[in-house]
Amino acid sequence: MTIFFFIYAQGSNHFANLFRDSELEFQPLTFVVVAIIGFYIGFIFWNFGVERFIFKQNHFLNNDFSGLMKIQKPSFSFLDVDSERTSGLVSFSALNILLLIFITTYNYEQFFEVTKSADSLSAETHERVNDVIMSIIMAILVILFYFKKGFNFDDKAKSLKISAKIWIVLNAVLVISASLKNSEYIVNYGLTYKRLGVYGFLTMALIGLFFTFIKIQKKKTNSFLFNQMFWACYGLILVCSYINWGGIITSNNIKRKDFAENYHLVSINYNEQILLDYAEKNGNSEMKNQLEERIESYQKESFLSKILYYEFIKIKKEKS
């Protein structure tokens, strides 16, 4: 329904105007009644009315192999099991050598070549991080292909497993190299949302490699990896939502000699308290007035639109 609402709003100005100036009033009793009805309907549907299709497909999401899936069968009719095992070993061995060469050249370009400007350093950093992430995605896909079924229980596949684990470790080294480069970039030019986002993507990449290693070590299904990554991604987003990244960015950059006041005033969120203290310390009355007006406007919002950050500023101001 929400998707259709936005589609219709984009397609008709009159439809959008019907809701543009509307205001919501919070009614506690109505909210409680609607919440109870919603939870009741949700409980009835998911516990007593789950579609049979979902039950039939549920076994594909198991973390552990069933008895039949442990039997090794060739992936292709023209390639027997021994040949497939050998091809996997040759492929991972060649890829390990290739990745070692790539890590060497990658680190040389990152840490030993002189970069001319901030723009070129930014472009190189993001381009190389993208390459690292794509490399890891491809690495995990290859591992999922070879360890989707019987090779997990094949006694003759020990060399194949060792080669795959080495590849995972090398990819982890690649992630650490990219993190160091991003850290160097931050030290030279300060924090931004995008530079913090790079750490987020690299963290997810490391988590993916970790669970891929566990999948091979503990003989888990491919679904295990997707299940764990789903929860890891959800957990990471949940944890990050509790952190005031704008405050962290401003607190870090405000110590720099090249601190850009206008950039942090316009482009960074939830840093008004830090900038207010900065403006008072430096006697910048124009910035102080602008910040106070912004804070006051947020504090005047209706109950459903209030932001706790600005309420805490209000409490702090009253106490002082």
GROMACS .gro file of C-alpha atoms in nm:
model
  320
    1MET     CA    1   0.000   0.000   0.000
    2THR     CA    2   0.281   0.241   0.087
    3ILE     CA    3   0.449   0.174  -0.249
    4PHE     CA    4   0.127   0.245  -0.436
    5PHE     CA    5   0.078   0.562  -0.232
    6PHE     CA    6   0.413   0.703  -0.345
    7ILE     CA    7   0.350   0.594  -0.704
    8TYR     CA    8   0.015   0.773  -0.709
    9ALA     CA    9   0.162   1.079  -0.538
   10GLN     CA   10   0.431   1.103  -0.805
   11GLY     CA   11   0.175   1.064  -1.082
   12SER     CA   12  -0.079   1.322  -0.961
   13ASN     CA   13  -0.012   1.657  -0.796
   14HIS     CA   14  -0.372   1.683  -0.679
   15PHE     CA   15  -0.351   1.343  -0.512
   16ALA     CA   16  -0.029   1.446  -0.336
   17ASN     CA   17  -0.184   1.778  -0.226
   18LEU     CA   18  -0.461   1.591  -0.046
   19PHE     CA   19  -0.206   1.467   0.208
   20ARG     CA   20   0.064   1.735   0.193
   21ASP     CA   21  -0.083   1.970   0.454
   22SER     CA   22  -0.249   1.707   0.671
   23GLU     CA   23  -0.146   1.665   1.036
   24LEU     CA   24  -0.166   1.355   1.254
   25GLU     CA   25  -0.294   1.378   1.609
   26PHE     CA   26  -0.190   1.108   1.852
   27GLN     CA   27  -0.482   0.939   2.025
   28PRO     CA   28  -0.354   0.688   2.286
   29LEU     CA   29  -0.677   0.485   2.305
   30THR     CA   30  -0.708   0.458   1.927
   31PHE     CA   31  -0.342   0.356   1.901
   32VAL     CA   32  -0.384   0.080   2.162
   33VAL     CA   33  -0.702  -0.056   1.999
   34VAL     CA   34  -0.549  -0.060   1.650
   35ALA     CA   35  -0.229  -0.222   1.783
   36ILE     CA   36  -0.426  -0.500   1.956
   37ILE     CA   37  -0.630  -0.570   1.642
   38GLY     CA   38  -0.315  -0.572   1.429
   39PHE     CA   39  -0.128  -0.811   1.657
   40TYR     CA   40  -0.432  -1.037   1.677
   41ILE     CA   41  -0.469  -1.059   1.298
   42GLY     CA   42  -0.094  -1.113   1.259
   43PHE     CA   43  -0.090  -1.388   1.521
   44ILE     CA   44  -0.390  -1.568   1.368
   45PHE     CA   45  -0.241  -1.555   1.017
   46TRP     CA   46   0.116  -1.664   1.093
   47ASN     CA   47   0.030  -1.931   1.347
   48PHE     CA   48  -0.284  -2.084   1.202
   49GLY     CA   49  -0.297  -1.972   0.842
   50VAL     CA   50   0.053  -2.019   0.706
   51GLU     CA   51   0.041  -2.111   0.339
   52ARG     CA   52   0.131  -2.469   0.251
   53PHE     CA   53   0.376  -2.337  -0.007
   54ILE     CA   54   0.588  -2.189   0.274
   55PHE     CA   55   0.594  -2.521   0.459
   56LYS     CA   56   0.694  -2.706   0.142
   57GLN     CA   57   0.986  -2.472   0.073
   58ASN     CA   58   1.103  -2.447   0.434
   59HIS     CA   59   1.342  -2.743   0.411
   60PHE     CA   60   1.552  -2.551   0.159
   61LEU     CA   61   1.641  -2.307   0.438
   62ASN     CA   62   1.786  -2.567   0.675
   63ASN     CA   63   2.134  -2.498   0.808
   64ASP     CA   64   2.232  -2.867   0.811
   65PHE     CA   65   2.239  -3.125   0.536
   66SER     CA   66   1.986  -3.407   0.524
   67GLY     CA   67   2.090  -3.767   0.463
   68LEU     CA   68   2.031  -3.762   0.086
   69MET     CA   69   2.218  -3.433   0.039
   70LYS     CA   70   2.533  -3.583   0.191
   71ILE     CA   71   2.574  -3.816  -0.106
   72GLN     CA   72   2.822  -3.677  -0.354
   73LYS     CA   73   2.683  -3.638  -0.705
   74PRO     CA   74   2.845  -3.464  -1.003
   75SER     CA   75   2.716  -3.117  -1.083
   76PHE     CA   76   2.732  -3.182  -1.457
   77SER     CA   77   2.659  -3.495  -1.656
   78PHE     CA   78   2.981  -3.461  -1.858
   79LEU     CA   79   3.204  -3.435  -1.547
   80ASP     CA   80   3.246  -3.711  -1.289
   81VAL     CA   81   3.306  -3.651  -0.917
   82ASP     CA   82   3.684  -3.705  -0.928
   83SER     CA   83   3.725  -3.466  -1.219
   84GLU     CA   84   3.508  -3.206  -1.048
   85ARG     CA   85   3.712  -3.237  -0.727
   86THR     CA   86   4.033  -3.197  -0.925
   87SER     CA   87   3.895  -2.899  -1.114
   88GLY     CA   88   3.802  -2.737  -0.783
   89LEU     CA   89   4.149  -2.792  -0.639
   90VAL     CA   90   4.316  -2.655  -0.952
   91SER     CA   91   4.078  -2.357  -0.961
   92PHE     CA   92   4.131  -2.261  -0.596
   93SER     CA   93   4.508  -2.308  -0.623
   94ALA     CA   94   4.523  -2.084  -0.929
   95LEU     CA   95   4.294  -1.829  -0.767
   96ASN     CA   96   4.511  -1.822  -0.453
   97ILE     CA   97   4.817  -1.745  -0.662
   98LEU     CA   98   4.624  -1.481  -0.856
   99LEU     CA   99   4.491  -1.327  -0.536
  100LEU     CA  100   4.839  -1.316  -0.381
  101ILE     CA  101   4.964  -1.122  -0.684
  102PHE     CA  102   4.662  -0.893  -0.666
  103ILE     CA  103   4.714  -0.825  -0.292
  104THR     CA  104   5.079  -0.738  -0.359
  105THR     CA  105   5.002  -0.493  -0.640
  106TYR     CA  106   4.696  -0.361  -0.456
  107ASN     CA  107   4.895  -0.273  -0.144
  108TYR     CA  108   5.181  -0.130  -0.346
  109GLU     CA  109   4.945   0.105  -0.531
  110GLN     CA  110   4.771   0.202  -0.208
  111PHE     CA  111   5.062   0.263   0.026
  112PHE     CA  112   5.370   0.331  -0.187
  113GLU     CA  113   5.250   0.531  -0.486
  114VAL     CA  114   5.207   0.904  -0.426
  115THR     CA  115   4.856   1.036  -0.485
  116LYS     CA  116   4.839   1.385  -0.632
  117SER     CA  117   4.512   1.524  -0.497
  118ALA     CA  118   4.223   1.457  -0.259
  119ASP     CA  119   3.983   1.396  -0.551
  120SER     CA  120   4.206   1.131  -0.705
  121LEU     CA  121   4.260   0.971  -0.363
  122SER     CA  122   3.884   0.961  -0.307
  123ALA     CA  123   3.817   0.807  -0.647
  124GLU     CA  124   4.093   0.549  -0.601
  125THR     CA  125   3.975   0.454  -0.252
  126HIS     CA  126   3.613   0.398  -0.353
  127GLU     CA  127   3.710   0.220  -0.673
  128ARG     CA  128   3.940  -0.019  -0.488
  129VAL     CA  129   3.687  -0.083  -0.213
  130ASN     CA  130   3.431  -0.170  -0.480
  131ASP     CA  131   3.682  -0.408  -0.636
  132VAL     CA  132   3.742  -0.573  -0.297
  133ILE     CA  133   3.372  -0.621  -0.232
  134MET     CA  134   3.311  -0.764  -0.580
  135SER     CA  135   3.610  -0.994  -0.538
  136ILE     CA  136   3.471  -1.128  -0.211
  137ILE     CA  137   3.122  -1.177  -0.354
  138MET     CA  138   3.267  -1.376  -0.644
  139ALA     CA  139   3.486  -1.575  -0.404
  140ILE     CA  140   3.189  -1.670  -0.188
  141LEU     CA  141   2.984  -1.769  -0.496
  142VAL     CA  142   3.261  -2.001  -0.616
  143ILE     CA  143   3.286  -2.161  -0.271
  144LEU     CA  144   2.908  -2.204  -0.258
  145PHE     CA  145   2.920  -2.382  -0.592
  146TYR     CA  146   3.180  -2.640  -0.488
  147PHE     CA  147   3.054  -2.692  -0.132
  148LYS     CA  148   2.683  -2.703  -0.199
  149LYS     CA  149   2.643  -3.074  -0.121
  150GLY     CA  150   2.864  -3.383  -0.108
  151PHE     CA  151   3.210  -3.225  -0.112
  152ASN     CA  152   3.146  -3.116   0.247
  153PHE     CA  153   3.160  -3.485   0.348
  154ASP     CA  154   3.412  -3.608   0.092
  155ASP     CA  155   3.727  -3.744   0.265
  156LYS     CA  156   3.920  -3.695  -0.059
  157ALA     CA  157   3.838  -3.323  -0.066
  158LYS     CA  158   4.069  -3.218   0.222
  159SER     CA  159   4.307  -3.036  -0.013
  160LEU     CA  160   4.011  -2.864  -0.176
  161LYS     CA  161   3.888  -2.745   0.165
  162ILE     CA  162   4.232  -2.619   0.264
  163SER     CA  163   4.266  -2.426  -0.062
  164ALA     CA  164   3.922  -2.271  -0.012
  165LYS     CA  165   4.008  -2.169   0.345
  166ILE     CA  166   4.334  -2.012   0.229
  167TRP     CA  167   4.137  -1.814  -0.026
  168ILE     CA  168   3.902  -1.692   0.247
  169VAL     CA  169   4.197  -1.580   0.461
  170LEU     CA  170   4.356  -1.398   0.168
  171ASN     CA  171   4.031  -1.217   0.098
  172ALA     CA  172   4.021  -1.116   0.465
  173VAL     CA  173   4.371  -0.969   0.423
  174LEU     CA  174   4.238  -0.776   0.124
  175VAL     CA  175   3.955  -0.634   0.336
  176ILE     CA  176   4.201  -0.525   0.606
  177SER     CA  177   4.416  -0.352   0.342
  178ALA     CA  178   4.114  -0.162   0.214
  179SER     CA  179   4.023  -0.064   0.571
  180LEU     CA  180   4.374   0.071   0.631
  181LYS     CA  181   4.353   0.277   0.313
  182ASN     CA  182   4.017   0.418   0.416
  183SER     CA  183   4.163   0.501   0.758
  184GLU     CA  184   4.452   0.684   0.591
  185TYR     CA  185   4.201   0.877   0.383
  186ILE     CA  186   4.007   0.975   0.697
  187VAL     CA  187   4.324   1.085   0.880
  188ASN     CA  188   4.417   1.312   0.589
  189TYR     CA  189   4.075   1.453   0.500
  190GLY     CA  190   3.837   1.386   0.791
  191LEU     CA  191   3.524   1.179   0.846
  192THR     CA  192   3.212   1.173   0.627
  193TYR     CA  193   2.907   0.951   0.604
  194LYS     CA  194   3.043   0.779   0.294
  195ARG     CA  195   3.377   0.701   0.456
  196LEU     CA  196   3.199   0.549   0.754
  197GLY     CA  197   2.979   0.359   0.507
  198VAL     CA  198   3.293   0.205   0.359
  199TYR     CA  199   3.369   0.056   0.701
  200GLY     CA  200   3.014  -0.080   0.710
  201PHE     CA  201   3.047  -0.257   0.376
  202LEU     CA  202   3.389  -0.394   0.466
  203THR     CA  203   3.254  -0.517   0.801
  204MET     CA  204   2.977  -0.706   0.621
  205ALA     CA  205   3.238  -0.849   0.385
  206LEU     CA  206   3.444  -0.978   0.680
  207ILE     CA  207   3.133  -1.126   0.842
  208GLY     CA  208   3.050  -1.298   0.513
  209LEU     CA  209   3.399  -1.447   0.494
  210PHE     CA  210   3.375  -1.560   0.857
  211PHE     CA  211   3.047  -1.743   0.803
  212THR     CA  212   3.179  -1.891   0.478
  213PHE     CA  213   3.473  -2.033   0.673
  214ILE     CA  214   3.231  -2.172   0.935
  215LYS     CA  215   3.018  -2.322   0.657
  216ILE     CA  216   3.314  -2.522   0.528
  217GLN     CA  217   3.451  -2.608   0.871
  218LYS     CA  218   3.116  -2.717   1.020
  219LYS     CA  219   2.980  -2.869   0.695
  220LYS     CA  220   2.679  -2.641   0.667
  221THR     CA  221   2.443  -2.584   0.375
  222ASN     CA  222   2.448  -2.281   0.147
  223SER     CA  223   2.128  -2.169   0.317
  224PHE     CA  224   2.323  -2.143   0.642
  225LEU     CA  225   2.532  -1.865   0.492
  226PHE     CA  226   2.230  -1.672   0.364
  227ASN     CA  227   2.046  -1.718   0.695
  228GLN     CA  228   2.340  -1.594   0.900
  229MET     CA  229   2.413  -1.303   0.668
  230PHE     CA  230   2.050  -1.193   0.681
  231TRP     CA  231   2.058  -1.176   1.061
  232ALA     CA  232   2.405  -1.019   1.061
  233CYS     CA  233   2.290  -0.747   0.821
  234TYR     CA  234   1.974  -0.688   1.025
  235GLY     CA  235   2.173  -0.674   1.349
  236LEU     CA  236   2.432  -0.435   1.205
  237ILE     CA  237   2.162  -0.199   1.078
  238LEU     CA  238   1.985  -0.218   1.413
  239VAL     CA  239   2.302  -0.138   1.610
  240CYS     CA  240   2.399   0.144   1.374
  241SER     CA  241   2.056   0.304   1.412
  242TYR     CA  242   2.130   0.372   1.781
  243ILE     CA  243   2.450   0.562   1.711
  244ASN     CA  244   2.466   0.934   1.640
  245TRP     CA  245   2.706   0.921   1.346
  246GLY     CA  246   2.666   1.291   1.277
  247GLY     CA  247   2.788   1.368   1.627
  248ILE     CA  248   3.086   1.135   1.586
  249ILE     CA  249   3.179   1.291   1.251
  250THR     CA  250   3.158   1.645   1.386
  251SER     CA  251   3.340   1.562   1.711
  252ASN     CA  252   3.626   1.411   1.510
  253ASN     CA  253   3.648   1.681   1.245
  254ILE     CA  254   3.610   1.977   1.479
  255LYS     CA  255   3.960   1.908   1.612
  256ARG     CA  256   4.109   1.952   1.266
  257LYS     CA  257   4.267   2.274   1.144
  258ASP     CA  258   4.071   2.251   0.818
  259PHE     CA  259   3.733   2.213   0.991
  260ALA     CA  260   3.461   2.314   0.743
  261GLU     CA  261   3.190   2.493   0.941
  262ASN     CA  262   2.939   2.529   0.657
  263TYR     CA  263   2.968   2.166   0.551
  264HIS     CA  264   2.895   2.035   0.900
  265LEU     CA  265   2.619   2.289   0.947
  266VAL     CA  266   2.435   2.188   0.628
  267SER     CA  267   2.532   1.830   0.539
  268ILE     CA  268   2.568   1.657   0.878
  269ASN     CA  269   2.270   1.571   1.099
  270TYR     CA  270   2.224   1.569   1.477
  271ASN     CA  271   2.538   1.768   1.557
  272GLU     CA  272   2.372   2.094   1.665
  273GLN     CA  273   2.481   2.069   2.030
  274ILE     CA  274   2.847   2.027   1.932
  275LEU     CA  275   2.831   2.312   1.680
  276LEU     CA  276   2.649   2.530   1.935
  277ASP     CA  277   2.931   2.484   2.186
  278TYR     CA  278   3.181   2.551   1.905
  279ALA     CA  279   3.001   2.872   1.804
  280GLU     CA  280   2.986   2.998   2.163
  281LYS     CA  281   3.353   2.921   2.215
  282ASN     CA  282   3.457   3.106   1.898
  283GLY     CA  283   3.208   3.392   1.936
  284ASN     CA  284   3.029   3.311   1.610
  285SER     CA  285   2.692   3.472   1.683
  286GLU     CA  286   2.556   3.412   1.331
  287MET     CA  287   2.608   3.036   1.354
  288LYS     CA  288   2.474   3.030   1.710
  289ASN     CA  289   2.151   3.206   1.609
  290GLN     CA  290   2.106   2.978   1.311
  291LEU     CA  291   2.153   2.669   1.524
  292GLU     CA  292   1.917   2.793   1.797
  293GLU     CA  293   1.646   2.862   1.540
  294ARG     CA  294   1.687   2.515   1.392
  295ILE     CA  295   1.675   2.347   1.734
  296GLU     CA  296   1.370   2.547   1.832
  297SER     CA  297   1.186   2.457   1.512
  298TYR     CA  298   1.244   2.086   1.573
  299GLN     CA  299   1.132   2.117   1.936
  300LYS     CA  300   0.802   2.271   1.823
  301GLU     CA  301   0.711   1.968   1.610
  302SER     CA  302   0.402   1.763   1.696
  303PHE     CA  303   0.435   1.458   1.920
  304LEU     CA  304   0.468   1.203   1.637
  305SER     CA  305   0.730   1.416   1.461
  306LYS     CA  306   0.948   1.489   1.761
  307ILE     CA  307   1.312   1.379   1.755
  308LEU     CA  308   1.459   1.272   2.088
  309TYR     CA  309   1.796   1.431   2.011
  310TYR     CA  310   1.646   1.779   2.019
  311GLU     CA  311   1.443   1.697   2.330
  312PHE     CA  312   1.765   1.606   2.510
  313ILE     CA  313   1.915   1.939   2.401
  314LYS     CA  314   1.610   2.108   2.551
  315ILE     CA  315   1.652   1.921   2.881
  316LYS     CA  316   2.022   2.000   2.894
  317LYS     CA  317   1.955   2.366   2.825
  318GLU     CA  318   1.693   2.383   3.102
  319LYS     CA  319   1.929   2.222   3.353
  320SER     CA  320   2.210   2.463   3.268
   0.00000   0.00000   0.00000
